[in-house]
PDB file of C-alpha atoms and ligand atoms in Angstrom:
ATOM      1  CA  MET A   1     107.612  91.884 101.076  1.00  0.00           C
ATOM      2  CA  GLN A   2     104.156  91.130  99.699  1.00  0.00           C
ATOM      3  CA  ARG A   3     101.661  93.541 101.242  1.00  0.00           C
ATOM      4  CA  LYS A   4      97.984  92.896 100.538  1.00  0.00           C
ATOM      5  CA  ALA A   5      96.553  95.784  98.540  1.00  0.00           C
ATOM      6  CA  LEU A   6      93.890  98.069  99.981  1.00  0.00           C
ATOM      7  CA  ILE A   7      91.525 100.233  97.961  1.00  0.00           C
ATOM      8  CA  ALA A   8      89.522 102.705 100.022  1.00  0.00           C
ATOM      9  CA  ALA A   9      86.583 104.829  98.908  1.00  0.00           C
ATOM     10  CA  ASN A  10      86.124 108.204 100.584  1.00  0.00           C
ATOM     11  CA  TRP A  11      82.636 109.421  99.748  1.00  0.00           C
ATOM     12  CA  LYS A  12      83.129 112.630 101.757  1.00  0.00           C
ATOM     13  CA  MET A  13      79.739 114.402 102.210  1.00  0.00           C
ATOM     14  CA  ASN A  14      78.242 112.628  99.207  1.00  0.00           C
ATOM     15  CA  GLY A  15      76.227 109.519  98.575  1.00  0.00           C
ATOM     16  CA  SER A  16      72.790 108.243  99.434  1.00  0.00           C
ATOM     17  CA  ALA A  17      70.971 105.060 100.314  1.00  0.00           C
ATOM     18  CA  ALA A  18      70.721 104.450  96.559  1.00  0.00           C
ATOM     19  CA  LEU A  19      74.510 104.636  96.202  1.00  0.00           C
ATOM     20  CA  VAL A  20      74.873 102.124  99.044  1.00  0.00           C
ATOM     21  CA  THR A  21      72.796  99.682  96.980  1.00  0.00           C
ATOM     22  CA  ASP A  22      74.563 100.472  93.709  1.00  0.00           C
ATOM     23  CA  MET A  23      78.034 100.132  95.209  1.00  0.00           C
ATOM     24  CA  THR A  24      77.152  96.855  96.906  1.00  0.00           C
ATOM     25  CA  THR A  25      75.752  95.530  93.632  1.00  0.00           C
ATOM     26  CA  ALA A  26      78.894  96.569  91.732  1.00  0.00           C
ATOM     27  CA  LEU A  27      81.350  95.069  94.215  1.00  0.00           C
ATOM     28  CA  THR A  28      79.578  91.844  95.170  1.00  0.00           C
ATOM     29  CA  PRO A  29      80.397  89.827  91.999  1.00  0.00           C
ATOM     30  CA  LEU A  30      84.081  90.825  92.016  1.00  0.00           C
ATOM     31  CA  PRO A  31      86.825  88.358  92.971  1.00  0.00           C
ATOM     32  CA  LEU A  32      88.355  90.422  95.759  1.00  0.00           C
ATOM     33  CA  ASP A  33      90.553  87.756  97.344  1.00  0.00           C
ATOM     34  CA  ASN A  34      93.814  89.583  96.699  1.00  0.00           C
ATOM     35  CA  VAL A  35      92.666  93.023  97.761  1.00  0.00           C
ATOM     36  CA  ASP A  36      90.984  94.541 100.777  1.00  0.00           C
ATOM     37  CA  VAL A  37      88.260  96.946  99.695  1.00  0.00           C
ATOM     38  CA  LEU A  38      86.908  99.588 101.996  1.00  0.00           C
ATOM     39  CA  VAL A  39      84.039 102.058 101.647  1.00  0.00           C
ATOM     40  CA  CYS A  40      83.927 105.135 103.898  1.00  0.00           C
ATOM     41  CA  PRO A  41      80.473 106.673 103.438  1.00  0.00           C
ATOM     42  CA  PRO A  42      79.017 109.467 105.547  1.00  0.00           C
ATOM     43  CA  ALA A  43      78.510 107.943 109.018  1.00  0.00           C
ATOM     44  CA  THR A  44      74.716 108.089 108.686  1.00  0.00           C
ATOM     45  CA  LEU A  45      74.924 105.535 105.868  1.00  0.00           C
ATOM     46  CA  LEU A  46      77.100 102.962 107.650  1.00  0.00           C
ATOM     47  CA  ASN A  47      74.049 101.158 108.982  1.00  0.00           C
ATOM     48  CA  ARG A  48      72.512 100.939 105.531  1.00  0.00           C
ATOM     49  CA  PHE A  49      75.076  98.411 104.286  1.00  0.00           C
ATOM     50  CA  SER A  50      74.155  94.772 104.555  1.00  0.00           C
ATOM     51  CA  ALA A  51      76.287  92.594 106.792  1.00  0.00           C
ATOM     52  CA  GLU A  52      76.607  90.277 103.767  1.00  0.00           C
ATOM     53  CA  ARG A  53      79.276  92.052 101.733  1.00  0.00           C
ATOM     54  CA  ASN A  54      82.777  91.406 100.402  1.00  0.00           C
ATOM     55  CA  PHE A  55      84.204  94.762 101.529  1.00  0.00           C
ATOM     56  CA  ALA A  56      84.822  96.598 104.786  1.00  0.00           C
ATOM     57  CA  LEU A  57      83.349  99.855 106.050  1.00  0.00           C
ATOM     58  CA  GLY A  58      85.109 102.849 107.492  1.00  0.00           C
ATOM     59  CA  ALA A  59      84.354 106.272 108.897  1.00  0.00           C
ATOM     60  CA  GLN A  60      85.816 109.543 107.657  1.00  0.00           C
ATOM     61  CA  THR A  61      86.797 110.892 111.077  1.00  0.00           C
ATOM     62  CA  LEU A  62      86.193 110.213 114.770  1.00  0.00           C
ATOM     63  CA  SER A  63      86.280 112.046 118.070  1.00  0.00           C
ATOM     64  CA  GLN A  64      89.412 111.771 120.160  1.00  0.00           C
ATOM     65  CA  GLU A  65      87.091 111.442 123.166  1.00  0.00           C
ATOM     66  CA  SER A  66      85.372 108.201 124.078  1.00  0.00           C
ATOM     67  CA  ARG A  67      82.015 109.593 125.289  1.00  0.00           C
ATOM     68  CA  GLY A  68      80.330 112.549 126.906  1.00  0.00           C
ATOM     69  CA  ALA A  69      79.151 116.074 126.217  1.00  0.00           C
ATOM     70  CA  PHE A  70      80.584 116.508 122.712  1.00  0.00           C
ATOM     71  CA  THR A  71      77.589 117.514 120.631  1.00  0.00           C
ATOM     72  CA  GLY A  72      77.743 116.261 117.063  1.00  0.00           C
ATOM     73  CA  GLU A  73      80.819 114.110 117.565  1.00  0.00           C
ATOM     74  CA  LEU A  74      81.067 110.354 116.980  1.00  0.00           C
ATOM     75  CA  SER A  75      83.217 108.096 119.127  1.00  0.00           C
ATOM     76  CA  ALA A  76      85.165 105.071 117.959  1.00  0.00           C
ATOM     77  CA  GLU A  77      82.775 102.863 119.898  1.00  0.00           C
ATOM     78  CA  LEU A  78      79.732 104.292 118.073  1.00  0.00           C
ATOM     79  CA  LEU A  79      81.452 103.836 114.710  1.00  0.00           C
ATOM     80  CA  LEU A  80      82.365 100.248 115.512  1.00  0.00           C
ATOM     81  CA  GLU A  81      78.779  99.562 116.518  1.00  0.00           C
ATOM     82  CA  ALA A  82      77.602 101.017 113.198  1.00  0.00           C
ATOM     83  CA  GLY A  83      79.843  98.578 111.311  1.00  0.00           C
ATOM     84  CA  ALA A  84      83.070 100.516 110.723  1.00  0.00           C
ATOM     85  CA  THR A  85      86.376  98.719 111.101  1.00  0.00           C
ATOM     86  CA  TYR A  86      88.554 101.495 109.634  1.00  0.00           C
ATOM     87  CA  VAL A  87      88.623 105.258 110.097  1.00  0.00           C
ATOM     88  CA  ILE A  88      90.283 108.005 108.059  1.00  0.00           C
ATOM     89  CA  VAL A  89      92.306 110.333 110.283  1.00  0.00           C
ATOM     90  CA  GLY A  90      93.808 113.696 109.372  1.00  0.00           C
ATOM     91  CA  HIS A  91      92.339 114.109 105.893  1.00  0.00           C
ATOM     92  CA  SER A  92      93.575 117.423 104.492  1.00  0.00           C
ATOM     93  CA  GLU A  93      90.016 118.735 104.282  1.00  0.00           C
ATOM     94  CA  ARG A  94      89.618 118.233 108.017  1.00  0.00           C
ATOM     95  CA  ARG A  95      93.045 119.695 108.735  1.00  0.00           C
ATOM     96  CA  THR A  96      92.091 122.806 106.736  1.00  0.00           C
ATOM     97  CA  LEU A  97      88.328 123.218 107.163  1.00  0.00           C
ATOM     98  CA  ASN A  98      88.017 121.848 110.697  1.00  0.00           C
ATOM     99  CA  PHE A  99      91.344 123.196 111.946  1.00  0.00           C
ATOM    100  CA  GLU A 100      92.641 119.770 112.962  1.00  0.00           C
ATOM    101  CA  THR A 101      96.194 120.174 114.205  1.00  0.00           C
ATOM    102  CA  ASP A 102      98.971 117.583 114.069  1.00  0.00           C
ATOM    103  CA  ALA A 103      98.470 117.057 117.816  1.00  0.00           C
ATOM    104  CA  LEU A 104      94.741 116.446 117.435  1.00  0.00           C
ATOM    105  CA  VAL A 105      95.359 114.041 114.559  1.00  0.00           C
ATOM    106  CA  ALA A 106      97.824 112.129 116.765  1.00  0.00           C
ATOM    107  CA  ALA A 107      95.256 111.932 119.584  1.00  0.00           C
ATOM    108  CA  LYS A 108      92.529 110.734 117.217  1.00  0.00           C
ATOM    109  CA  LEU A 109      94.781 108.050 115.758  1.00  0.00           C
ATOM    110  CA  ALA A 110      95.653 106.765 119.232  1.00  0.00           C
ATOM    111  CA  THR A 111      91.960 106.710 120.199  1.00  0.00           C
ATOM    112  CA  ALA A 112      91.122 104.747 117.042  1.00  0.00           C
ATOM    113  CA  VAL A 113      93.788 102.113 117.656  1.00  0.00           C
ATOM    114  CA  THR A 114      92.890 101.738 121.333  1.00  0.00           C
ATOM    115  CA  ALA A 115      89.261 101.140 120.372  1.00  0.00           C
ATOM    116  CA  GLY A 116      90.159  98.581 117.695  1.00  0.00           C
ATOM    117  CA  LEU A 117      89.590 100.656 114.555  1.00  0.00           C
ATOM    118  CA  ILE A 118      92.303 100.629 111.859  1.00  0.00           C
ATOM    119  CA  PRO A 119      93.286 104.243 111.201  1.00  0.00           C
ATOM    120  CA  ILE A 120      94.231 105.504 107.757  1.00  0.00           C
ATOM    121  CA  LEU A 121      96.504 108.456 108.472  1.00  0.00           C
ATOM    122  CA  CYS A 122      96.425 111.033 105.666  1.00  0.00           C
ATOM    123  CA  ILE A 123      99.461 113.189 105.081  1.00  0.00           C
ATOM    124  CA  GLY A 124     100.394 115.458 102.208  1.00  0.00           C
ATOM    125  CA  GLU A 125     101.894 118.748 101.149  1.00  0.00           C
ATOM    126  CA  SER A 126     100.235 121.773  99.548  1.00  0.00           C
ATOM    127  CA  LEU A 127     101.203 123.057  96.111  1.00  0.00           C
ATOM    128  CA  ALA A 128     103.136 125.955  97.668  1.00  0.00           C
ATOM    129  CA  GLU A 129     105.049 123.563  99.913  1.00  0.00           C
ATOM    130  CA  ARG A 130     105.933 121.352  96.932  1.00  0.00           C
ATOM    131  CA  GLN A 131     107.074 124.366  94.917  1.00  0.00           C
ATOM    132  CA  GLN A 132     109.262 125.454  97.824  1.00  0.00           C
ATOM    133  CA  GLU A 133     110.719 121.914  97.931  1.00  0.00           C
ATOM    134  CA  LYS A 134     109.348 121.374 101.412  1.00  0.00           C
ATOM    135  CA  THR A 135     107.468 118.142 100.657  1.00  0.00           C
ATOM    136  CA  GLN A 136     109.701 115.858 102.713  1.00  0.00           C
ATOM    137  CA  GLN A 137     109.877 118.334 105.578  1.00  0.00           C
ATOM    138  CA  VAL A 138     106.064 118.580 105.758  1.00  0.00           C
ATOM    139  CA  LEU A 139     105.553 114.820 105.565  1.00  0.00           C
ATOM    140  CA  ALA A 140     108.209 114.191 108.211  1.00  0.00           C
ATOM    141  CA  ARG A 141     106.507 116.703 110.529  1.00  0.00           C
ATOM    142  CA  GLN A 142     103.101 115.099 110.031  1.00  0.00           C
ATOM    143  CA  LEU A 143     104.491 111.604 110.654  1.00  0.00           C
ATOM    144  CA  ASP A 144     106.636 112.619 113.629  1.00  0.00           C
ATOM    145  CA  ALA A 145     103.615 114.241 115.280  1.00  0.00           C
ATOM    146  CA  VAL A 146     101.869 110.883 115.325  1.00  0.00           C
ATOM    147  CA  TYR A 147     104.548 108.228 115.636  1.00  0.00           C
ATOM    148  CA  ALA A 148     107.609 109.753 117.319  1.00  0.00           C
ATOM    149  CA  SER A 149     106.062 109.451 120.781  1.00  0.00           C
ATOM    150  CA  GLN A 150     103.842 106.430 120.049  1.00  0.00           C
ATOM    151  CA  PRO A 151     105.794 104.234 117.584  1.00  0.00           C
ATOM    152  CA  GLU A 152     103.804 101.154 118.603  1.00  0.00           C
ATOM    153  CA  LEU A 153     100.834 102.565 116.659  1.00  0.00           C
ATOM    154  CA  LEU A 154     102.587 102.217 113.311  1.00  0.00           C
ATOM    155  CA  ALA A 155     102.059  98.450 113.088  1.00  0.00           C
ATOM    156  CA  LYS A 156      98.312  99.041 113.461  1.00  0.00           C
ATOM    157  CA  SER A 157      98.056 101.878 110.929  1.00  0.00           C
ATOM    158  CA  VAL A 158      97.638 102.471 107.223  1.00  0.00           C
ATOM    159  CA  VAL A 159      99.252 105.643 105.840  1.00  0.00           C
ATOM    160  CA  ALA A 160      97.844 107.516 102.841  1.00  0.00           C
ATOM    161  CA  TYR A 161      99.981 109.984 100.933  1.00  0.00           C
ATOM    162  CA  GLU A 162      97.610 112.567  99.518  1.00  0.00           C
ATOM    163  CA  PRO A 163      99.298 115.593  97.965  1.00  0.00           C
ATOM    164  CA  ILE A 164      96.778 118.380  98.521  1.00  0.00           C
ATOM    165  CA  TRP A 165      97.350 119.743  95.032  1.00  0.00           C
ATOM    166  CA  ALA A 166      96.157 116.424  93.571  1.00  0.00           C
ATOM    167  CA  ILE A 167      92.981 115.998  95.640  1.00  0.00           C
ATOM    168  CA  GLY A 168      89.858 116.600  93.593  1.00  0.00           C
ATOM    169  CA  THR A 169      91.811 118.518  90.945  1.00  0.00           C
ATOM    170  CA  GLY A 170      92.074 115.898  88.230  1.00  0.00           C
ATOM    171  CA  GLU A 171      95.851 116.322  88.441  1.00  0.00           C
ATOM    172  CA  SER A 172      97.294 113.136  89.900  1.00  0.00           C
ATOM    173  CA  ALA A 173     100.918 112.823  90.932  1.00  0.00           C
ATOM    174  CA  THR A 174     102.831 110.888  88.299  1.00  0.00           C
ATOM    175  CA  PRO A 175     103.609 107.273  89.230  1.00  0.00           C
ATOM    176  CA  GLU A 176     107.292 108.246  89.544  1.00  0.00           C
ATOM    177  CA  GLN A 177     106.557 111.250  91.775  1.00  0.00           C
ATOM    178  CA  ALA A 178     104.262 109.163  93.951  1.00  0.00           C
ATOM    179  CA  GLN A 179     106.753 106.274  94.210  1.00  0.00           C
ATOM    180  CA  GLN A 180     109.585 108.619  95.140  1.00  0.00           C
ATOM    181  CA  THR A 181     107.501 110.108  97.940  1.00  0.00           C
ATOM    182  CA  HIS A 182     106.204 106.749  99.134  1.00  0.00           C
ATOM    183  CA  ALA A 183     109.776 105.448  99.319  1.00  0.00           C
ATOM    184  CA  PHE A 184     110.696 108.481 101.415  1.00  0.00           C
ATOM    185  CA  ILE A 185     107.701 107.864 103.713  1.00  0.00           C
ATOM    186  CA  ARG A 186     108.564 104.189 104.209  1.00  0.00           C
ATOM    187  CA  GLN A 187     112.179 105.065 104.921  1.00  0.00           C
ATOM    188  CA  HIS A 188     111.122 107.733 107.416  1.00  0.00           C
ATOM    189  CA  LEU A 189     108.714 105.320 109.130  1.00  0.00           C
ATOM    190  CA  ALA A 190     111.563 102.829 109.612  1.00  0.00           C
ATOM    191  CA  GLN A 191     113.070 105.040 112.270  1.00  0.00           C
ATOM    192  CA  TYR A 192     110.044 104.406 114.516  1.00  0.00           C
ATOM    193  CA  ASP A 193     109.810 100.654 113.869  1.00  0.00           C
ATOM    194  CA  ALA A 194     111.824  99.074 111.054  1.00  0.00           C
ATOM    195  CA  GLN A 195     109.715  95.919 110.865  1.00  0.00           C
ATOM    196  CA  ALA A 196     106.402  97.763 110.931  1.00  0.00           C
ATOM    197  CA  ALA A 197     107.632 100.123 108.202  1.00  0.00           C
ATOM    198  CA  VAL A 198     108.122  97.182 105.845  1.00  0.00           C
ATOM    199  CA  GLY A 199     104.636  95.849 106.545  1.00  0.00           C
ATOM    200  CA  VAL A 200     102.656  99.081 106.649  1.00  0.00           C
ATOM    201  CA  LYS A 201     100.325  99.724 103.710  1.00  0.00           C
ATOM    202  CA  LEU A 202     101.003 103.007 101.946  1.00  0.00           C
ATOM    203  CA  LEU A 203      98.085 104.254  99.867  1.00  0.00           C
ATOM    204  CA  TYR A 204      98.256 106.968  97.251  1.00  0.00           C
ATOM    205  CA  GLY A 205      95.366 109.444  97.056  1.00  0.00           C
ATOM    206  CA  GLY A 206      94.764 112.313  94.667  1.00  0.00           C
ATOM    207  CA  SER A 207      92.642 112.096  91.518  1.00  0.00           C
ATOM    208  CA  VAL A 208      93.006 108.326  91.173  1.00  0.00           C
ATOM    209  CA  ASN A 209      90.722 106.979  88.453  1.00  0.00           C
ATOM    210  CA  ALA A 210      90.272 103.896  86.274  1.00  0.00           C
ATOM    211  CA  ASP A 211      92.712 105.266  83.682  1.00  0.00           C
ATOM    212  CA  ASN A 212      95.664 106.206  85.875  1.00  0.00           C
ATOM    213  CA  CYS A 213      95.444 103.595  88.645  1.00  0.00           C
ATOM    214  CA  ALA A 214      97.281 100.682  86.995  1.00  0.00           C
ATOM    215  CA  ALA A 215     100.527 102.614  86.550  1.00  0.00           C
ATOM    216  CA  LEU A 216     100.361 103.807  90.158  1.00  0.00           C
ATOM    217  CA  PHE A 217      99.772 100.264  91.446  1.00  0.00           C
ATOM    218  CA  GLN A 218     102.874  99.060  89.576  1.00  0.00           C
ATOM    219  CA  GLN A 219     105.073 101.113  91.886  1.00  0.00           C
ATOM    220  CA  ALA A 220     106.970  99.171  94.542  1.00  0.00           C
ATOM    221  CA  ASP A 221     105.837 101.230  97.526  1.00  0.00           C
ATOM    222  CA  ILE A 222     102.254 101.944  96.470  1.00  0.00           C
ATOM    223  CA  ASP A 223      99.984  99.381  98.105  1.00  0.00           C
ATOM    224  CA  GLY A 224      96.653 100.744  96.962  1.00  0.00           C
ATOM    225  CA  ALA A 225      94.652 103.936  96.832  1.00  0.00           C
ATOM    226  CA  LEU A 226      92.379 106.255  98.725  1.00  0.00           C
ATOM    227  CA  VAL A 227      89.829 107.299  96.127  1.00  0.00           C
ATOM    228  CA  GLY A 228      87.528 110.319  96.384  1.00  0.00           C
ATOM    229  CA  GLY A 229      85.623 111.426  93.278  1.00  0.00           C
ATOM    230  CA  ALA A 230      85.927 108.148  91.356  1.00  0.00           C
ATOM    231  CA  SER A 231      84.583 106.228  94.358  1.00  0.00           C
ATOM    232  CA  LEU A 232      81.156 107.783  93.783  1.00  0.00           C
ATOM    233  CA  LYS A 233      80.905 105.892  90.478  1.00  0.00           C
ATOM    234  CA  PRO A 234      80.415 102.208  91.358  1.00  0.00           C
ATOM    235  CA  ALA A 235      81.499 100.834  87.968  1.00  0.00           C
ATOM    236  CA  GLU A 236      84.696 102.897  87.932  1.00  0.00           C
ATOM    237  CA  PHE A 237      85.489 102.093  91.563  1.00  0.00           C
ATOM    238  CA  ALA A 238      85.009  98.391  90.768  1.00  0.00           C
ATOM    239  CA  GLN A 239      87.492  98.761  87.884  1.00  0.00           C
ATOM    240  CA  ILE A 240      90.048 100.325  90.238  1.00  0.00           C
ATOM    241  CA  CYS A 241      89.612  97.432  92.686  1.00  0.00           C
ATOM    242  CA  LEU A 242      90.137  94.916  89.878  1.00  0.00           C
ATOM    243  CA  ALA A 243      93.167  96.764  88.495  1.00  0.00           C
ATOM    244  CA  VAL A 244      95.087  96.297  91.710  1.00  0.00           C
ATOM    245  CA  THR A 245      94.421  92.540  91.702  1.00  0.00           C
ATOM    246  CA  LYS A 246      95.749  92.268  88.141  1.00  0.00           C
ATOM    247  CA  GLY A 247      98.807  94.454  88.532  1.00  0.00           C
ATOM    248  CA  ALA A 248     101.552  92.059  89.569  1.00  0.00           C
ATOM    249  CA  LYS A 249     104.516  94.285  90.320  1.00  0.00           C
ATOM    250  CA  ASP A 250     107.562  94.019  88.132  1.00  0.00           C
TER     251      ASP A 250
HETATM  252  C1  LIG B 301      90.441 112.263  98.795  1.00  0.00           C
HETATM  253  O1  LIG B 301      89.714 113.181  99.095  1.00  0.00           O
HETATM  254  O2  LIG B 301      90.883 111.513  99.672  1.00  0.00           O
HETATM  255  C2  LIG B 301      90.770 112.091  97.371  1.00  0.00           C
HETATM  256  C3  LIG B 301      91.839 111.421  97.082  1.00  0.00           C
HETATM  257  O3  LIG B 301      89.932 112.672  96.459  1.00  0.00           O
HETATM  258  P1  LIG B 301      90.043 112.552  94.844  1.00  0.00           P
HETATM  259  O4  LIG B 301      90.235 111.124  94.510  1.00  0.00           O
HETATM  260  O5  LIG B 301      88.735 113.093  94.364  1.00  0.00           O
HETATM  261  O6  LIG B 301      91.195 113.405  94.448  1.00  0.00           O
END
């Protein structure tokens, strides 16, 4: 099955109004017909992007609540109004630093879908879990928490495999390692909804850059990337977006 590629930038707590301009300038001339490109800046910058652009916007998290006395939180509705159409859910930094549990991640993903945002569910194992050969067990737990009781959400989701040991470390998974894990994820997703599992985009995230992306994009079950550090460099991010349009799979 031909799945349209998706390249997503996660700026985390970085960026500026100047980067909004620079990224827009870098992406605008690109022929992005065969790839969906997404930029997830800090929420305060969403409004700074022009409506005239050839890429989508996303948020980095959302509240599971729709409104009310939740100081500092942002609802799906507010993010949509600010221009987001996607939202990252369950990034490992939020699971660790903000104590987001599997149950909370599941609730946030459901809230996103109900509101009309496309969630990008992040899953991934730590280095210790990989060394103990628990990768598949951890990924299965993270997926089951979201989809076992709400399988209908799979068809409306993107899933990003982000091994924690590869995030921001400069040590990417090898294309073979990533493909093996993506194949496992797709197979596991099939038990919730076989048709949706074939169509769902699986992104790889973890130290993706202009040098290593092409080999990753060649892999059968890798449909794009979630890019952190390299997404703060407009020229390099543009190269990554172009690489996926060139990389016809074998
Ligand atoms: C991320 O944080 O989602 C990420 C993949 O970061 P990096 O590309 O910097 O490893």
